[in-house]
Short mmCIF file of C-alpha atoms and ligand atoms in Angstrom, two decimals:
data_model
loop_
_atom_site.label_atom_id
_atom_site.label_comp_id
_atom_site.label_asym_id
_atom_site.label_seq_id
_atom_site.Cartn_x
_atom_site.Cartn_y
_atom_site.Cartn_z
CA UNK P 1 34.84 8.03 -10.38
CA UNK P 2 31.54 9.84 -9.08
CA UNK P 3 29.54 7.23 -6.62
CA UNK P 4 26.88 5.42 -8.05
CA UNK P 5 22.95 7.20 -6.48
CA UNK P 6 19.91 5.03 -6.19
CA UNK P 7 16.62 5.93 -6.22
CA UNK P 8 14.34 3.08 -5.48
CA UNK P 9 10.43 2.76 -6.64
CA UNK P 10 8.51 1.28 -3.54
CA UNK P 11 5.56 -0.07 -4.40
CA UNK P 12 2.88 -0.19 -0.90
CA UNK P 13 -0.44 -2.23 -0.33
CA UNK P 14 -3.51 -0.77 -1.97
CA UNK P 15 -5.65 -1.29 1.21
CA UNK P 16 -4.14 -4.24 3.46
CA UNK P 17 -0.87 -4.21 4.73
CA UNK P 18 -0.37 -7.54 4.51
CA UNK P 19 0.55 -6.68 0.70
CA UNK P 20 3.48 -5.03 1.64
CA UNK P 21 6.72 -6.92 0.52
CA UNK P 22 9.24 -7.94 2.68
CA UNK P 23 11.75 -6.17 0.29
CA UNK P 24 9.56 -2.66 0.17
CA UNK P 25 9.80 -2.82 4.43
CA UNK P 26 14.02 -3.48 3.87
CA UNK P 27 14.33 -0.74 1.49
CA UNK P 28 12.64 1.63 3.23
CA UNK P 29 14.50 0.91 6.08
CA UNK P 30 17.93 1.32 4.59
CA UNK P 31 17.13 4.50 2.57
CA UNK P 32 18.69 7.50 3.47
CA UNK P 33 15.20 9.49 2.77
CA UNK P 34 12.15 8.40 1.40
CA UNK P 35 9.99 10.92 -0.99
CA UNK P 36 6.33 10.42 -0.93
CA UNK P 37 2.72 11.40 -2.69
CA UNK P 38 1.85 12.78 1.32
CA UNK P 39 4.17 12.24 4.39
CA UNK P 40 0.68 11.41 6.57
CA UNK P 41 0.18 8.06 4.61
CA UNK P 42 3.36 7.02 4.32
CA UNK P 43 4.13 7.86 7.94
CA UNK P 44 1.27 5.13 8.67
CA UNK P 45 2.94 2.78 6.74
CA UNK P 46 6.10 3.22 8.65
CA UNK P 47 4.32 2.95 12.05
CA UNK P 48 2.60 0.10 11.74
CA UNK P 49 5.94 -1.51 10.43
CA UNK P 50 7.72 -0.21 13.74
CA UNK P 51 10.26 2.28 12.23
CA UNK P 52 10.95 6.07 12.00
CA UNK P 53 12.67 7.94 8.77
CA UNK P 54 12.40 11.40 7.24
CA UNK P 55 10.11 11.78 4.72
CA UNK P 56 9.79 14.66 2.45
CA UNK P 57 6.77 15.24 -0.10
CA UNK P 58 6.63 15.27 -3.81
CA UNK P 59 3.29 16.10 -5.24
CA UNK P 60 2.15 16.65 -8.68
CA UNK P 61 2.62 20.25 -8.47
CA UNK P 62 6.58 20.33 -7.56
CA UNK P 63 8.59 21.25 -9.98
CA UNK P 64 11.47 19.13 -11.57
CA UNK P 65 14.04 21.45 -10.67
CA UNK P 66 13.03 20.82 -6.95
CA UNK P 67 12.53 17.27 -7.27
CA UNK P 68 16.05 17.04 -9.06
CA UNK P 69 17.43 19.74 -5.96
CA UNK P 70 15.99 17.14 -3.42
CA UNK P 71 17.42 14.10 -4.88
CA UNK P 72 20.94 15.59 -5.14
CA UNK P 73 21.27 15.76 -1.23
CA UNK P 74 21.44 12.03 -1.15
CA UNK P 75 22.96 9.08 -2.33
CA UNK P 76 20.09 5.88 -1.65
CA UNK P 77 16.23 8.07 -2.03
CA UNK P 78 13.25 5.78 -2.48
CA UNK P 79 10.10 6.55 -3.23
CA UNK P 80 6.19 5.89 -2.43
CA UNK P 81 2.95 7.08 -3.31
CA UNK P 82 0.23 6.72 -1.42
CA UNK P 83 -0.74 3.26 -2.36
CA UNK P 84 0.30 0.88 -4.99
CA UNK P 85 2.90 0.96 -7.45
CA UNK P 86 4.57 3.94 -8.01
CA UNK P 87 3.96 6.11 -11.23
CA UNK P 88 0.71 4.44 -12.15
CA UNK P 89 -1.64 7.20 -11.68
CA UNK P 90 0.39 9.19 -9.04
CA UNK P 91 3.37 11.43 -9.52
CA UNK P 92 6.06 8.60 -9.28
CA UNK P 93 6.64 9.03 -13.03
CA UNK P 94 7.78 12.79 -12.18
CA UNK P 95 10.27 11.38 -9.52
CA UNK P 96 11.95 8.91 -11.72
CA UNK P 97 12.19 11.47 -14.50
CA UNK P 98 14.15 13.60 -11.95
CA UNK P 99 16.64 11.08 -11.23
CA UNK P 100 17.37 9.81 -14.78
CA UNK P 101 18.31 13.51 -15.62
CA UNK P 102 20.91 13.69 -12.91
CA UNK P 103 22.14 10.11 -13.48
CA UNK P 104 20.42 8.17 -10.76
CA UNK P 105 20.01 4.80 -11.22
CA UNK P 106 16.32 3.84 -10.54
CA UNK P 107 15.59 0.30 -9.07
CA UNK P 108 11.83 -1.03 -9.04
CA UNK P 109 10.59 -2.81 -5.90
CA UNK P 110 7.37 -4.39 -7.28
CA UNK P 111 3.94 -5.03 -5.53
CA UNK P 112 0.47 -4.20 -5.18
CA UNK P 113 -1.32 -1.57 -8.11
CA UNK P 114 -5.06 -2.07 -8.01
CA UNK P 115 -5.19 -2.26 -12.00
CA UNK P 116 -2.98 -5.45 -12.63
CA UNK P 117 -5.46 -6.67 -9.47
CA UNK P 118 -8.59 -6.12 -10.77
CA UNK P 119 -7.39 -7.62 -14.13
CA UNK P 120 -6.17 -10.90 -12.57
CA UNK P 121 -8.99 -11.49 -10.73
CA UNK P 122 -11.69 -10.06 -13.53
CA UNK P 123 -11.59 -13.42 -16.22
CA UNK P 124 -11.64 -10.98 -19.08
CA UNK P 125 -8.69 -11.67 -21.56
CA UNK P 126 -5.26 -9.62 -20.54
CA UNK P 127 -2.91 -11.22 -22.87
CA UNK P 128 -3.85 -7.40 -24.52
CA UNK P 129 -5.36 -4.64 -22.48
CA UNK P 130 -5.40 -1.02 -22.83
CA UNK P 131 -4.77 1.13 -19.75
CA UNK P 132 -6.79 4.37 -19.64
CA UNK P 133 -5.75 5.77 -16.00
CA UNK P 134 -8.46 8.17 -14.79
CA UNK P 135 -10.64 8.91 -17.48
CA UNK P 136 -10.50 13.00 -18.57
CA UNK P 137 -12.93 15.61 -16.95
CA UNK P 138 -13.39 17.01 -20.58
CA UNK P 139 -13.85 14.92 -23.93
CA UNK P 140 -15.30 12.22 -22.07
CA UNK P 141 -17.56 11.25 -25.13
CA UNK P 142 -14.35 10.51 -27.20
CA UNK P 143 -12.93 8.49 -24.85
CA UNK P 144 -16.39 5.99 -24.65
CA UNK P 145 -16.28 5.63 -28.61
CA UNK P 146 -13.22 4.45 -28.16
CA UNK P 147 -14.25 2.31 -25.66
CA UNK P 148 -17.30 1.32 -27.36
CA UNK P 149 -14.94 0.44 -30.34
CA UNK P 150 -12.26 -1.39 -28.83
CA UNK P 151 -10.68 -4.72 -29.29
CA UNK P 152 -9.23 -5.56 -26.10
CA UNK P 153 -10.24 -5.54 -22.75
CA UNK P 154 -10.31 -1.54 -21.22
CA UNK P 155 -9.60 -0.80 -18.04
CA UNK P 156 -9.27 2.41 -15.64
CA UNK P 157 -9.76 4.42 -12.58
CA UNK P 158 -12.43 5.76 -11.03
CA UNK P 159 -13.07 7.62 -8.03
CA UNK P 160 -16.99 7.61 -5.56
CA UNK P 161 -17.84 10.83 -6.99
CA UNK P 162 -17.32 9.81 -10.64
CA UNK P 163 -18.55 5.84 -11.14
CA UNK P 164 -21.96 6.23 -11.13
CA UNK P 165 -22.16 9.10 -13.69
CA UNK P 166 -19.17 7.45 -15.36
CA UNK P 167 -21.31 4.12 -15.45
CA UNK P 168 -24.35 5.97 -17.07
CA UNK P 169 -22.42 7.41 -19.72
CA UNK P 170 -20.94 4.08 -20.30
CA UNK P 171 -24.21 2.31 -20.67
CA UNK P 172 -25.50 5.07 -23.32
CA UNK P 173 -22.75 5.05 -25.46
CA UNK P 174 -21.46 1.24 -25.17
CA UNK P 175 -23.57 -1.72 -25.79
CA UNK P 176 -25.31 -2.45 -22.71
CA UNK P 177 -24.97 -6.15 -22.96
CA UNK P 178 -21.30 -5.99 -23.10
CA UNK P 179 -19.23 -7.64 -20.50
CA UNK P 180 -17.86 -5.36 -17.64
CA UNK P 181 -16.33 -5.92 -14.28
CA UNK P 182 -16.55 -3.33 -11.25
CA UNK P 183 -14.13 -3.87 -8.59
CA UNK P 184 -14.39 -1.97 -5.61
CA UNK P 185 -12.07 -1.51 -2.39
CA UNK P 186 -9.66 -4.55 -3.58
CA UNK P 187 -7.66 -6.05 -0.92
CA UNK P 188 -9.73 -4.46 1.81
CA UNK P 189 -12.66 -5.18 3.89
CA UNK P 190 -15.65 -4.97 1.76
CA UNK P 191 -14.08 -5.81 -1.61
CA UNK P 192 -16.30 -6.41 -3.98
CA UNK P 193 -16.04 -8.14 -7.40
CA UNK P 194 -19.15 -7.14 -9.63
CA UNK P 195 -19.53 -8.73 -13.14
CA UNK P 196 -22.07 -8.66 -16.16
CA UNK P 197 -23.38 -6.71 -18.93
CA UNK P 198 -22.67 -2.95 -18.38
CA UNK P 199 -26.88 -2.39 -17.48
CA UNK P 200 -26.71 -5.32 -14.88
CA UNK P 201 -23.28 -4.08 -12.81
CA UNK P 202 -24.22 -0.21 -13.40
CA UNK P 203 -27.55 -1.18 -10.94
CA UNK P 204 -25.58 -2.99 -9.09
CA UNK P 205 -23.14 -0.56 -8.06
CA UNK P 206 -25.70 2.22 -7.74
CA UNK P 207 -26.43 -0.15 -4.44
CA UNK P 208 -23.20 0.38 -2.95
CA UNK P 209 -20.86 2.84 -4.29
CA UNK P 210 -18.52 4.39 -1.93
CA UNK P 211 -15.00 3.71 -2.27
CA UNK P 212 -11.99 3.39 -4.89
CA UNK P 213 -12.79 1.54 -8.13
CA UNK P 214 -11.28 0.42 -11.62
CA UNK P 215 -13.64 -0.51 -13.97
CA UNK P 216 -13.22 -3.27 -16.72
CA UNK P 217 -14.66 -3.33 -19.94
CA UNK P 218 -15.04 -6.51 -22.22
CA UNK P 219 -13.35 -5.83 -26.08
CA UNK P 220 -16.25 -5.33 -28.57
CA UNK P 221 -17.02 -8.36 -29.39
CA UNK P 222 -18.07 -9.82 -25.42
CA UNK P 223 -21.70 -10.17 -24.58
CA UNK P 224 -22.90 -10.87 -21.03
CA UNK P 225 -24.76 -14.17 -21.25
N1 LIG D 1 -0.49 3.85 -8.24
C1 LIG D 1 -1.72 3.25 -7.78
C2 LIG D 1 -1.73 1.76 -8.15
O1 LIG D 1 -0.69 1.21 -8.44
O2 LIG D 1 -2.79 1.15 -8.10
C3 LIG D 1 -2.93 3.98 -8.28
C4 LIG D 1 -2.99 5.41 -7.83
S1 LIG D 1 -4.40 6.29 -8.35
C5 LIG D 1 -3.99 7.88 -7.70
C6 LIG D 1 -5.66 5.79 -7.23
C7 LIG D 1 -6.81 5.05 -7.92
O3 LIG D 1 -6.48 3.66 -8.01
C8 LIG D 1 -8.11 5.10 -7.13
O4 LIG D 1 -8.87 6.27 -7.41
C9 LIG D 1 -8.83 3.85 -7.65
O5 LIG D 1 -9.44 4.09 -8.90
C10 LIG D 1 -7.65 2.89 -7.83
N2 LIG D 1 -7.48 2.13 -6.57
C11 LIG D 1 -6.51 2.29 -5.63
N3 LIG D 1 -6.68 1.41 -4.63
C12 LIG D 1 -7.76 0.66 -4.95
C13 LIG D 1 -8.44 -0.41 -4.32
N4 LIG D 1 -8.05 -0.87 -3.15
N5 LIG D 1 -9.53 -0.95 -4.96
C14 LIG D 1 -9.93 -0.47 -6.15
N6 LIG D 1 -9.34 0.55 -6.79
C15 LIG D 1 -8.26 1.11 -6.20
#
């Protein structure tokens, strides 16, 4: 009977170590290789929790028949992007679609993703959301009607260079009294939760807008005040 491979799905902290579980730090430690988004961040990780392993990248641009060549040297592979959970956003989802092909069995090791943060701390309903990653370069209008016409809470990505034009575009095509809620640089040390109508936060976050942020929009039907 062949031997059963593992590939395990590490989530990391999104900003303060502290996050990281005590399961991610024994996995990694008992792996025979971990893949990552960039061997610099990952290599941080593993110094600050006191241990050395070899660490190979898989970016968005490697193709499947390397990722599936790289897996097939070894028997227990995990994986990490550079922050958060795996495959939300980052090329994880490439790396586990690898391993199912050539019969890996793929094990999740939960923990930090900044989306199902900024949702649990945002007090807009997420019995139902809809997840819209980072928002397209192209098309953009399309994706604020639907935005504008939604009825659950919305949430994505967005990076410094985007939010405030992102915000802008928001505010034209969306009502601007609708509820919204900013979060930037969760977990780290100047986190910051900003809530209101889409006019209010977008001035507020024209203040201070450096860093990573998802953005949370109220279902159609929420009003700010
Ligand atoms: N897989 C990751 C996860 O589970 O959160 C997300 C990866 S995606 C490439 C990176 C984006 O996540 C950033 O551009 C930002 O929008 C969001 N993000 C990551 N860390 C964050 C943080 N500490 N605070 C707010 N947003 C964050």
């Amino acid at each position: 009977m062949q031997k059963e491979k593992f590939l395990y799905i590490v989530a990391t902290p999104i900003g303060n170590l502290g996050d990281m579980t005590f399961r991610a730090v024994e996995t990694l430690k008992n792996v025979d290789v971990i893949l990552c988004e960039d061997t610099r961040e990952t290599l941080k990780l593993l110094k600050h929790f006191g241990f050395e392993k070899h660490l190979v990248s898989v970016h968005q641009h490697s193709s499947d028949e390397k990722v599936q060549a790289l897996l097939s040297q070894y028997d227990n592979v995990a994986y990490a992007s550079d922050a958060g959970t795996p495959g939300i956003s980052d090329p994880g989802n490439k790396v586990v679609e690898a391993a199912v092909k050539i019969g890996f069995r793929v094990i999740p090791i939960p923990g930090a993703c900044a989306v199902v943060a900024a949702l649990s701390a945002s007090g807009l309903p997420t019995d139902k959301f809809l997840f819209l990653g980072f928002l397209p370069h192209k098309g953009r209008t399309a994706v604020f009607e639907k935005i504008k016409n939604a009825d659950t809470t919305v949430c994505f990505y967005e990076s410094t260079h985007r939010i405030l034009k992102t915000l802008e575009q928001l505010k034209a095509v969306v009502a601007p009294e609708r509820k919204m809620v900013v979060c930037r640089e969760l977990t780290k040390m100047f986190e910051d939760i900003v809530r209101g109508s889409i006019n209010e936060v977008a001035e507020k976050v024209q203040l201070e807008n450096r860093g990573e942020f998802v953005v949370i929009v109220g279902e159609k039907q929420t009003r700010a005040k």
